[in-house]
Amino acid sequence: MDPQDFGHGRTRNLAASEATGDVLAFLTQDATPVPGWLSAHLEALALDPRVGVSFGPHLPRPDTSPMIARELTEFFASFSPDGAPALQGPGDEPFLSNVNACYRRACWQEIRFRDVPYSEDQAFGRDALEAGWLKVYQPGAAVLHAHDYGAVEFLRRYFDEYRGLRETTGHVEPVAPRESLSYVRVQVRGDRAWLAAQGVGGVEAARWTARSVVHHGGRRVFSALGSRADRLPPAVRGAISLEGRTDGGGGDHDATAVEAPPEPTGRIIPARRPAHSLDDTLRLLRDGSVPLLPVTADAAERERLRVAVVIPDFRQGSGGHRTICTLVRGLEARGHICSLWLHDPNGAHRGEADAVVRQRVDEWFGPVAAPVYKGFADWHGADVVVATGWQTVHASLRLDQVRARAYLVQDHEPEFYATSADRIFAEDTYRRGLYVIAASPWLRDLVRDTYGADGTAFELGVDHEIYAADPSITRHEDTILFYGRGATPRRATELGWLALSELRRRRPDIRVVAYGDSKPDWEQAFPYEFLGVVSPPELAALYRRATAGLVLSLTNYSLIPQEMMACGLPLVDLRGGCSEAMFGEDGPVELAAADPVAIADALERLLDDRAEWDRRSSAGLSWAAERTWDAAVDAVEHGLRECLRARARENA
């Protein structure tokens, strides 16, 4: 390569293309690896197959100035306070340094370095994380390296560095004189403490203190100038730049030449790995379902079935996952061999080890004996594979070594979306021939009548050991418990808040307690208490003390209403749909039209009319008493066997 063709990204791409190994290690000419450097990088790349790059610390040499020595030490220590390798994924700091880095070839081939004049490594770090790769900070992969220039050279380098950051990441250093003065004071104080810790004092400490003031003050000025290099005259840019660059960003050119405006060209977006649930849909539509194994007439009658349950990504407070795990525990108690398979194409659990996923399943949804797998690398087949959300269906249809496929339908999921591709493909899942096991007769009838899906139904159970009334406990007056899960639109939280605002206008002293989501709905028209995601025992305690509950269900009903009723708490839900089908027109639940005034009216009746409160509470206790998880598991087990019987009839 001709020296004039050098480019930080271009040249590294050329070097990588000429190399033959699966791992590409980069060092600059002035970096000296410490013992164990390469093996530490290889260990980092082996932490997870999605790790695309590892980078390590730059250690100061003995003659490095105190400002740079302290900065390097503290900066790299911040990536791993405990000194262990740190996995980094989307949303983490994209910092990367080719002074000391090691790349998986597959990652470099997908991303490649941008052809930019500076900070090609920072750009690669950002592009790799956006593409779904992980990177690792490996403290054990250290090099001796420090750019220790004179005072003026440092300022010119900062100009180039921040010009490069602007060009590659869009970062613009703010101009804030007051904050800058405070910054300089803090940094100089830190340098003096560093000097003292190194045993430096007297005249030498004073000399370095003066240098520290120039260093940090000049850095603020020249980094701000570098962020705005395109606004400076070419001659000024050339004089300030340590590299002598006169261009405003992107390469040298004759600034005095008159050029025709270039033809607009779009940014080249690097190819991405599959990162969306619809990738499974594409594979299914292109390649079709994997054929099922033959099923004999006695398959459904076997005492022990192998049941593989495919679950979507989750977070704390997910009622759907709690139901799944409760059913799995019940099936295991009946002797069935179960397994859980996390299907996470969007990377919600990227960077989480299998043990972490397993721990969260047990802590958040109750322990199961079943193994929990991330992805299908260890797939070993099943009598029945059970999809549990629309995002898992298309992937389940591509699994082999399976005798039958079922679909645990807990809600009419197309209604979760506006008119969109997600809605289209969610609807498609009900037409794919999976045997439906629906979480209410109403829901079973809906998918049967709308999509022609065959199946059975079960009703959600109540854990009566946790959710039970206690007449000895005195209830609070005028206390409304609101299931305000704003992250779930089908819970109509906006409608609930409007109704509560109207009720608060009428009764300024009511107490509103919201729960069910990790973040509160801010800026309501009145003050309220927020509890976040609450454990079942804590919920039961709340239900025993509140006056009324508010749970709004736009699609299938949820666990919350019946758990409230099991604690003797009357509640308000929406009229029509599944709620009315399950609870009756005038049953244990006070049903209201989807109107904030009507909902406020219904809540006020429960607050004012003691006879009505007693009637609803008593009816709710009776209704909930008939709902058990044993009955629910019996119905689900029956559905699994019916699924196999249907397959046997097809094979007959």
XYZ file of C-alpha atoms in Angstrom:
652
model
C 0.000 0.000 0.000
C 1.288 3.451 -0.920
C 1.740 5.565 2.262
C -0.595 8.190 0.862
C -3.341 5.572 0.710
C -3.151 4.939 4.458
C -6.406 5.140 6.393
C -7.007 3.949 9.951
C -10.005 1.833 8.935
C -8.960 1.092 5.359
C -5.505 -0.167 6.330
C -6.799 -2.386 9.130
C -9.382 -3.921 6.785
C -6.570 -4.693 4.349
C -4.469 -6.314 7.081
C -7.418 -8.381 8.308
C -8.235 -9.566 4.798
C -4.634 -10.775 4.333
C -4.632 -12.663 7.650
C -5.785 -16.292 7.739
C -6.751 -16.989 11.354
C -10.182 -16.984 12.987
C -8.948 -14.419 15.507
C -7.490 -11.023 14.561
C -5.299 -9.323 17.161
C -4.455 -5.626 16.837
C -1.637 -3.709 18.545
C -0.156 -0.341 17.696
C 3.575 -0.077 17.230
C 4.119 1.570 20.629
C 2.100 -0.922 22.725
C 3.957 -3.657 24.621
C 1.889 -6.703 25.688
C 2.265 -7.927 29.252
C 2.687 -11.692 29.860
C -0.545 -13.614 29.238
C -1.959 -10.915 26.927
C -3.038 -13.139 24.032
C -4.383 -16.022 26.130
C -6.499 -13.524 28.103
C -8.021 -12.206 24.870
C -8.813 -15.738 23.698
C -10.501 -16.495 27.020
C -12.658 -13.391 26.570
C -13.763 -14.427 23.071
C -14.706 -17.856 24.452
C -17.124 -16.419 27.034
C -20.015 -16.378 24.555
C -20.286 -17.199 20.818
C -21.710 -13.720 20.282
C -18.586 -12.008 21.622
C -17.117 -10.317 18.549
C -14.289 -8.332 20.082
C -12.207 -8.136 23.246
C -10.221 -5.117 24.405
C -7.903 -4.631 27.332
C -6.357 -1.905 29.489
C -3.482 0.415 28.633
C -1.034 0.527 31.530
C 1.172 3.611 31.995
C 4.921 3.221 31.646
C 7.095 4.339 34.580
C 7.909 7.693 32.957
C 4.286 8.580 32.084
C 3.066 11.961 33.337
C 0.812 11.815 36.426
C -2.207 13.189 34.537
C -2.102 10.441 31.907
C -1.116 7.672 34.355
C -4.072 8.467 36.619
C -6.469 8.874 33.707
C -5.514 5.532 32.143
C -5.707 3.652 35.426
C -9.055 5.086 36.512
C -10.600 4.991 33.032
C -9.993 1.307 32.396
C -10.799 0.328 35.997
C -14.277 1.823 35.466
C -15.122 -0.924 32.944
C -14.686 -3.635 35.575
C -14.677 -2.469 39.198
C -14.330 -6.066 40.415
C -11.444 -6.876 38.076
C -13.324 -9.599 36.172
C -13.999 -9.743 32.407
C -17.045 -7.565 31.650
C -19.525 -8.474 28.895
C -20.953 -5.450 27.099
C -23.980 -5.383 24.819
C -26.455 -2.965 23.218
C -26.874 0.144 25.330
C -23.422 -0.155 26.874
C -20.533 2.217 26.235
C -19.273 1.581 22.656
C -15.650 2.398 23.593
C -13.074 0.275 21.809
C -9.363 0.813 21.197
C -7.271 -0.780 18.463
C -4.199 -0.056 20.537
C -5.108 -3.343 22.221
C -7.976 -5.387 20.793
C -8.762 -8.866 19.530
C -11.556 -9.592 17.004
C -13.452 -12.696 16.019
C -13.026 -12.892 12.247
C -16.746 -13.494 11.715
C -17.508 -10.232 13.514
C -14.967 -8.263 11.467
C -16.271 -9.783 8.225
C -19.801 -8.660 9.064
C -18.990 -5.175 10.366
C -15.594 -4.105 8.946
C -13.898 -0.864 9.915
C -15.316 2.319 8.503
C -13.046 4.251 6.141
C -12.756 7.243 8.435
C -9.731 9.422 9.202
C -9.904 8.825 12.963
C -11.584 6.687 15.656
C -12.275 3.718 13.400
C -12.235 1.532 16.526
C -14.917 3.581 18.281
C -17.087 3.374 15.165
C -16.582 -0.402 15.009
C -17.592 -0.746 18.656
C -20.843 1.102 18.030
C -21.617 -0.775 14.799
C -20.892 -4.165 16.358
C -23.205 -3.585 19.338
C -25.982 -2.322 17.062
C -25.583 -5.478 14.948
C -26.119 -7.721 17.982
C -22.533 -8.665 18.768
C -21.110 -8.461 22.280
C -17.751 -7.092 23.312
C -15.704 -7.862 26.394
C -13.409 -5.737 28.486
C -10.668 -8.153 29.585
C -8.533 -6.703 32.419
C -5.995 -9.517 32.003
C -5.178 -8.562 28.404
C -3.069 -5.511 29.250
C -0.428 -3.585 27.315
C 2.061 -0.911 28.311
C 1.028 2.167 26.362
C 0.560 5.872 26.965
C 0.604 8.835 24.604
C 2.668 11.276 26.653
C 3.226 14.439 24.631
C 4.353 17.871 25.637
C 1.706 20.325 26.817
C 1.114 21.864 23.365
C 1.177 18.515 21.555
C -1.434 17.182 23.960
C -3.796 20.035 23.115
C -3.370 19.453 19.384
C -3.990 15.717 19.878
C -7.220 16.412 21.755
C -8.329 18.574 18.828
C -7.786 15.641 16.437
C -9.326 13.104 18.833
C -12.577 15.005 19.329
C -12.799 15.882 15.649
C -12.628 12.130 14.974
C -15.289 11.383 17.597
C -17.616 13.925 15.960
C -17.078 12.339 12.547
C -17.574 8.741 13.693
C -20.023 8.870 16.613
C -21.616 12.324 16.361
C -20.306 13.364 19.789
C -20.091 17.139 20.292
C -18.226 18.344 23.362
C -20.325 21.032 25.104
C -19.061 24.561 25.704
C -19.799 25.315 29.372
C -17.312 27.671 31.084
C -18.657 27.226 34.624
C -18.783 23.467 34.386
C -15.336 23.462 32.774
C -13.826 25.390 35.693
C -15.358 22.911 38.101
C -14.058 20.031 35.990
C -10.517 21.441 36.003
C -10.567 21.894 39.793
C -11.703 18.305 40.324
C -9.125 16.887 37.922
C -6.232 18.901 39.360
C -7.253 17.811 42.852
C -7.264 14.207 41.644
C -3.807 14.577 40.090
C -2.415 16.020 43.315
C -3.849 13.098 45.267
C -2.269 10.719 42.752
C 1.100 12.436 43.160
C 0.856 12.200 46.928
C 0.022 8.501 46.694
C 3.150 8.016 44.562
C 5.285 9.848 47.122
C 5.811 12.955 44.971
C 5.878 16.275 46.814
C 7.604 19.616 47.108
C 8.814 21.440 44.001
C 8.122 18.494 41.718
C 4.493 18.287 42.883
C 4.093 22.048 42.326
C 5.539 21.743 38.811
C 3.149 18.916 37.936
C 0.226 20.823 39.461
C 0.838 23.728 37.086
C 1.111 21.297 34.184
C -2.137 19.662 35.326
C -4.002 22.981 35.165
C -2.783 23.565 31.596
C -3.499 19.976 30.608
C -7.089 19.767 31.821
C -8.037 23.353 31.012
C -6.601 23.105 27.522
C -8.282 19.768 27.007
C -11.716 21.310 27.552
C -10.982 24.086 25.082
C -9.361 22.012 22.340
C -11.841 19.140 22.587
C -14.666 21.649 22.071
C -12.773 23.118 19.094
C -12.231 19.648 17.636
C -15.956 18.931 17.868
C -16.517 22.035 15.769
C -13.584 21.713 13.368
C -15.850 22.122 10.359
C -16.554 25.718 11.443
C -12.883 26.751 11.509
C -10.913 28.088 8.508
C -8.678 25.441 6.880
C -5.501 27.272 7.868
C -6.556 27.308 11.519
C -7.470 23.607 11.391
C -4.073 22.766 9.951
C -2.230 24.802 12.572
C -4.116 23.246 15.491
C -4.105 19.635 14.241
C -1.272 17.414 15.436
C -1.656 15.511 12.151
C -1.706 18.742 10.134
C -5.152 18.004 8.685
C -6.801 20.984 7.041
C -10.040 19.271 6.011
C -13.234 19.828 7.951
C -13.874 16.128 8.396
C -13.332 13.234 6.030
C -9.947 13.629 4.305
C -7.575 16.174 2.822
C -8.631 18.218 -0.155
C -7.914 21.581 -1.673
C -10.322 23.856 0.167
C -9.862 26.602 -2.397
C -10.931 24.482 -5.374
C -14.414 25.022 -6.768
C -16.171 21.687 -7.063
C -19.578 20.698 -8.348
C -21.929 19.508 -5.599
C -21.527 15.753 -5.203
C -24.339 13.390 -6.072
C -26.224 12.524 -2.862
C -25.452 9.025 -1.680
C -26.990 7.113 1.177
C -25.081 5.755 4.112
C -24.028 2.136 3.706
C -25.666 0.154 6.481
C -23.708 -3.015 7.322
C -25.461 -6.363 7.066
C -27.059 -7.437 10.315
C -27.479 -10.865 11.808
C -31.143 -11.989 12.292
C -32.512 -9.925 15.148
C -36.274 -10.025 14.916
C -38.942 -12.590 15.600
C -40.140 -12.264 12.001
C -36.913 -13.895 10.794
C -38.471 -17.184 11.953
C -41.572 -16.325 9.958
C -39.460 -15.830 6.836
C -37.723 -19.185 7.300
C -41.068 -20.907 7.830
C -42.674 -19.336 4.758
C -39.618 -20.189 2.672
C -38.848 -23.689 3.936
C -42.115 -24.847 5.538
C -42.705 -26.785 8.750
C -40.419 -29.636 9.726
C -42.348 -32.911 9.361
C -43.651 -34.484 12.559
C -42.739 -37.979 13.730
C -45.355 -40.726 13.363
C -47.794 -41.112 16.258
C -49.302 -44.431 17.294
C -52.735 -44.812 18.867
C -51.267 -45.409 22.334
C -49.010 -42.308 22.353
C -51.559 -40.187 24.193
C -52.078 -42.832 26.858
C -48.491 -43.048 28.015
C -48.105 -42.222 31.676
C -45.169 -39.875 31.116
C -45.025 -37.447 28.238
C -41.970 -35.459 27.174
C -43.200 -31.882 26.957
C -40.957 -29.104 25.589
C -42.292 -25.623 26.354
C -40.965 -22.762 24.193
C -41.190 -19.407 25.980
C -40.625 -15.858 24.706
C -38.361 -13.335 26.429
C -39.594 -12.133 29.801
C -39.197 -9.611 32.564
C -40.162 -9.482 36.194
C -43.910 -9.298 36.748
C -44.914 -11.225 33.608
C -48.196 -12.941 34.477
C -48.038 -15.103 31.364
C -44.717 -16.625 32.360
C -45.956 -17.136 35.907
C -48.878 -19.136 34.508
C -46.547 -21.192 32.290
C -44.264 -22.106 35.186
C -47.210 -22.938 37.443
C -48.576 -25.314 34.794
C -45.137 -26.871 34.247
C -44.807 -27.541 37.987
C -48.196 -29.230 37.929
C -47.277 -31.388 34.940
C -44.024 -32.377 36.619
C -45.956 -33.370 39.746
C -47.951 -35.738 37.520
C -44.735 -37.382 36.324
C -44.288 -35.693 32.943
C -40.778 -34.769 31.773
C -40.727 -31.056 30.938
C -38.143 -28.656 29.554
C -38.183 -24.893 28.956
C -36.641 -23.337 25.831
C -36.133 -19.568 25.757
C -36.626 -18.200 22.252
C -35.127 -14.699 22.232
C -34.448 -13.530 18.658
C -34.531 -9.854 19.657
C -31.791 -10.296 22.239
C -33.648 -9.219 25.368
C -31.489 -11.676 27.344
C -28.305 -11.150 25.334
C -25.291 -11.394 27.610
C -27.144 -13.337 30.319
C -25.592 -16.693 31.090
C -27.845 -19.766 31.130
C -27.522 -19.907 34.911
C -28.744 -16.310 35.203
C -31.794 -17.022 33.022
C -32.572 -20.103 35.111
C -32.214 -18.150 38.352
C -34.597 -15.448 37.162
C -37.191 -17.974 36.048
C -37.123 -19.586 39.492
C -37.107 -16.303 41.438
C -39.702 -14.433 39.385
C -42.138 -17.209 38.448
C -41.525 -19.995 40.947
C -39.049 -22.896 40.738
C -39.458 -25.697 38.219
C -37.499 -28.930 37.927
C -37.350 -28.564 34.146
C -34.028 -27.520 32.597
C -34.046 -24.051 31.023
C -32.227 -23.628 27.700
C -31.330 -20.445 25.845
C -31.987 -21.153 22.186
C -32.175 -24.554 20.510
C -28.516 -25.583 20.246
C -29.214 -28.516 22.596
C -32.614 -29.416 21.136
C -33.357 -33.116 21.616
C -37.008 -33.473 20.633
C -40.244 -34.112 22.529
C -43.577 -35.884 22.383
C -45.257 -32.475 22.338
C -43.649 -29.090 21.772
C -45.756 -26.277 23.220
C -45.516 -22.749 21.811
C -46.550 -20.173 24.401
C -46.674 -16.847 22.564
C -47.069 -15.911 18.936
C -43.345 -15.079 18.671
C -42.518 -18.710 19.508
C -44.856 -20.419 17.030
C -42.887 -20.094 13.801
C -39.690 -21.264 15.508
C -41.567 -24.210 17.075
C -42.771 -25.286 13.645
C -39.124 -25.620 12.560
C -38.148 -27.967 15.419
C -37.574 -31.611 14.516
C -37.946 -34.901 16.466
C -41.453 -33.895 17.558
C -44.640 -35.989 17.540
C -47.167 -33.186 17.994
C -47.322 -29.415 18.370
C -49.587 -27.511 20.750
C -50.161 -23.810 21.305
C -50.791 -22.520 24.834
C -52.881 -19.451 23.966
C -53.217 -17.076 26.917
C -54.546 -14.078 25.002
C -55.689 -12.939 21.586
C -52.289 -11.514 20.756
C -53.077 -9.833 17.407
C -54.983 -7.259 19.458
C -51.709 -6.227 21.070
C -50.807 -4.377 17.868
C -52.135 -1.721 15.545
C -52.378 -2.571 11.860
C -48.859 -3.859 11.248
C -46.698 -6.784 10.167
C -46.679 -8.018 13.770
C -50.481 -8.198 13.758
C -50.540 -10.039 10.420
C -48.071 -12.674 11.547
C -49.613 -13.021 15.003
C -52.915 -13.878 13.296
C -51.058 -16.313 11.038
C -49.954 -18.398 14.029
C -53.542 -19.540 14.716
C -53.834 -20.914 11.178
C -50.703 -23.083 11.340
C -52.425 -26.247 12.579
C -51.135 -26.278 16.159
C -53.545 -27.751 18.682
C -54.784 -24.871 20.824
C -54.958 -25.084 24.624
C -56.626 -21.771 25.482
C -56.721 -19.950 28.806
C -60.534 -19.601 28.850
C -63.475 -21.103 26.989
C -64.136 -17.641 25.538
C -60.634 -17.510 24.048
C -60.878 -21.062 22.682
C -64.133 -20.184 20.935
C -62.625 -16.978 19.536
C -59.659 -18.673 17.860
C -61.843 -21.565 16.685
C -64.540 -19.354 15.158
C -62.127 -16.773 13.692
C -59.236 -18.939 12.521
C -60.581 -22.498 12.453
C -58.142 -23.705 15.124
C -59.033 -26.914 16.955
C -58.435 -27.169 20.683
C -59.487 -27.283 24.313
C -59.602 -24.777 27.173
C -58.607 -24.388 30.808
C -59.384 -21.750 33.403
C -56.709 -19.949 35.378
C -56.261 -21.167 38.919
C -55.736 -19.494 42.287
C -53.002 -20.331 44.765
C -55.276 -20.527 47.795
C -52.338 -20.950 50.169
C -51.319 -17.369 49.318
C -54.542 -15.675 48.255
C -57.147 -16.086 50.999
C -59.415 -13.790 52.978
C -58.717 -12.924 56.601
C -61.784 -11.365 58.309
C -59.677 -10.405 61.334
C -57.783 -7.825 59.276
C -59.344 -4.350 59.201
C -59.579 -2.860 55.736
C -58.474 0.680 54.967
C -61.229 3.118 54.031
C -61.442 4.564 50.518
C -58.333 2.762 49.236
C -58.274 1.767 45.555
C -55.714 -0.748 44.267
C -55.023 -0.127 40.578
C -53.286 -2.696 38.385
C -51.481 0.017 36.436
C -49.229 -1.934 34.109
C -48.594 0.806 31.561
C -46.149 -1.341 29.580
C -49.097 -3.574 28.616
C -51.527 -1.494 26.512
C -54.322 -4.066 26.795
C -54.591 -3.092 30.478
C -55.926 0.333 29.359
C -54.063 2.255 32.037
C -54.900 5.636 30.479
C -58.594 4.831 30.837
C -58.029 3.780 34.442
C -56.135 6.965 35.329
C -58.904 9.122 33.840
C -61.492 7.249 35.906
C -59.405 7.664 39.050
C -58.986 11.372 38.318
C -62.758 11.713 38.134
C -63.190 9.740 41.352
C -60.546 11.879 43.058
C -62.408 15.029 41.946
C -65.508 13.735 43.671
C -63.682 12.346 46.706
C -60.424 14.251 47.321
C -59.471 11.991 50.228
C -59.353 8.660 48.392
C -56.057 6.796 48.461
C -54.842 5.328 45.155
C -52.162 2.634 45.170
C -50.783 1.572 41.764
C -48.647 -1.512 41.084
C -47.723 -4.056 38.438
C -45.022 -2.279 36.430
C -41.377 -1.487 37.027
C -41.890 2.210 36.283
C -44.694 4.529 37.404
C -47.003 6.467 35.085
C -45.764 9.951 35.898
C -47.637 13.262 35.816
C -51.064 12.179 36.950
C -53.644 14.754 38.005
C -53.314 13.758 41.669
C -50.738 12.194 44.014
C -50.718 8.413 44.327
C -48.630 5.619 45.826
C -46.537 3.430 43.530
C -45.382 -0.050 44.576
C -43.824 -1.380 41.356
C -43.685 -5.149 40.845
C -44.942 -6.835 44.025
C -44.471 -10.441 45.165
C -47.550 -12.696 45.553
C -47.487 -12.700 49.404
C -47.236 -8.903 49.412
C -50.086 -8.681 46.908
C -52.276 -10.870 49.089
C -51.606 -8.550 52.042
C -52.637 -5.553 49.923
C -55.797 -7.283 48.719
C -56.843 -7.995 52.314
C -56.610 -4.332 53.328
C -57.848 -2.360 50.311
C -61.446 -1.226 49.753
C -61.756 -1.937 46.034
C -59.659 -3.042 43.085
C -59.459 -1.705 39.542
C -58.307 -4.133 36.829
C -59.099 -3.374 33.192
C -58.942 -6.182 30.623
C -59.421 -5.406 26.942
C -58.689 -8.949 25.745
C -58.545 -12.142 27.805
C -58.985 -11.902 31.562
C -55.957 -12.168 33.846
C -54.912 -13.755 37.131
C -55.339 -10.498 39.050
C -59.158 -10.324 39.386
C -59.585 -13.818 40.773
C -56.660 -13.379 43.186
C -58.308 -10.189 44.456
C -61.608 -12.016 44.851
C -59.916 -14.884 46.710
C -58.873 -12.287 49.315
C -62.422 -10.924 49.546
C -61.649 -7.745 47.577
C -64.403 -6.622 45.161
C -63.217 -5.014 41.948
C -64.223 -3.191 38.794
C -63.437 -4.472 35.305
C -64.744 -3.685 31.815
C -68.108 -4.849 30.545
C -68.234 -7.150 27.518
C -65.697 -9.533 26.019
C -63.989 -12.167 28.117
C -64.589 -10.457 31.466
C -68.347 -10.615 31.052
C -68.152 -14.147 29.608
C -66.140 -15.361 32.606
C -67.718 -13.435 35.485
C -71.283 -13.014 34.225
C -73.266 -9.861 33.537
C -73.985 -9.318 37.239
C -71.587 -11.711 38.916
C -68.816 -11.205 41.447
C -67.146 -8.398 39.493
C -68.601 -4.911 39.088
C -68.492 -4.407 35.326
C -68.467 -0.942 33.761
C -68.528 0.456 30.251
C -65.197 1.588 28.806
C -65.871 5.135 29.943
C -63.948 6.913 32.732
C -67.120 8.356 34.265
C -68.846 4.951 34.250
C -65.784 3.340 35.860
C -65.679 6.087 38.510
C -69.391 5.475 39.158
C -68.772 1.746 39.651
C -65.887 2.350 42.068
C -67.935 4.875 44.011
C -70.760 2.334 44.420
C -68.313 -0.075 46.044
C -67.084 2.696 48.349
C -70.558 3.944 49.363
C -72.901 0.935 49.292
C -71.885 -1.502 52.031
C -74.544 -4.045 51.062
C -73.292 -4.041 47.463
C -69.700 -4.368 48.681
C -70.639 -7.378 50.831
C -72.559 -8.993 47.975
C -69.684 -8.657 45.522
C -67.108 -9.759 48.090
C -69.065 -12.889 49.037
C -69.736 -13.789 45.402
C -66.076 -13.279 44.600
C -64.955 -15.606 47.380
C -67.290 -18.327 46.093
C -66.200 -17.834 42.479
C -62.484 -17.942 43.304
C -62.862 -20.980 45.540
C -63.842 -23.069 42.499
C -60.668 -22.103 40.597
C -57.629 -24.212 41.446
C -54.350 -24.838 39.696
C -54.905 -28.571 40.046
C -57.990 -28.221 37.867
C -56.085 -26.027 35.415
C -53.236 -28.555 35.132
C -55.750 -31.387 34.641
C -57.275 -29.464 31.747
C -53.869 -28.692 30.199
C -52.776 -32.335 30.549
C -56.040 -33.358 28.865
C -55.272 -30.889 26.064
C -51.799 -32.351 25.526
C -53.239 -35.865 25.276
C -55.990 -34.661 22.916
C -53.265 -33.103 20.780
C -51.560 -36.497 20.475
C -54.880 -38.249 19.823
C -55.587 -35.835 16.984
C -52.170 -36.645 15.495
C -52.817 -40.383 15.849
C -56.077 -39.981 13.935
C -54.175 -38.221 11.156
C -51.738 -41.156 10.969
C -54.446 -43.808 11.021
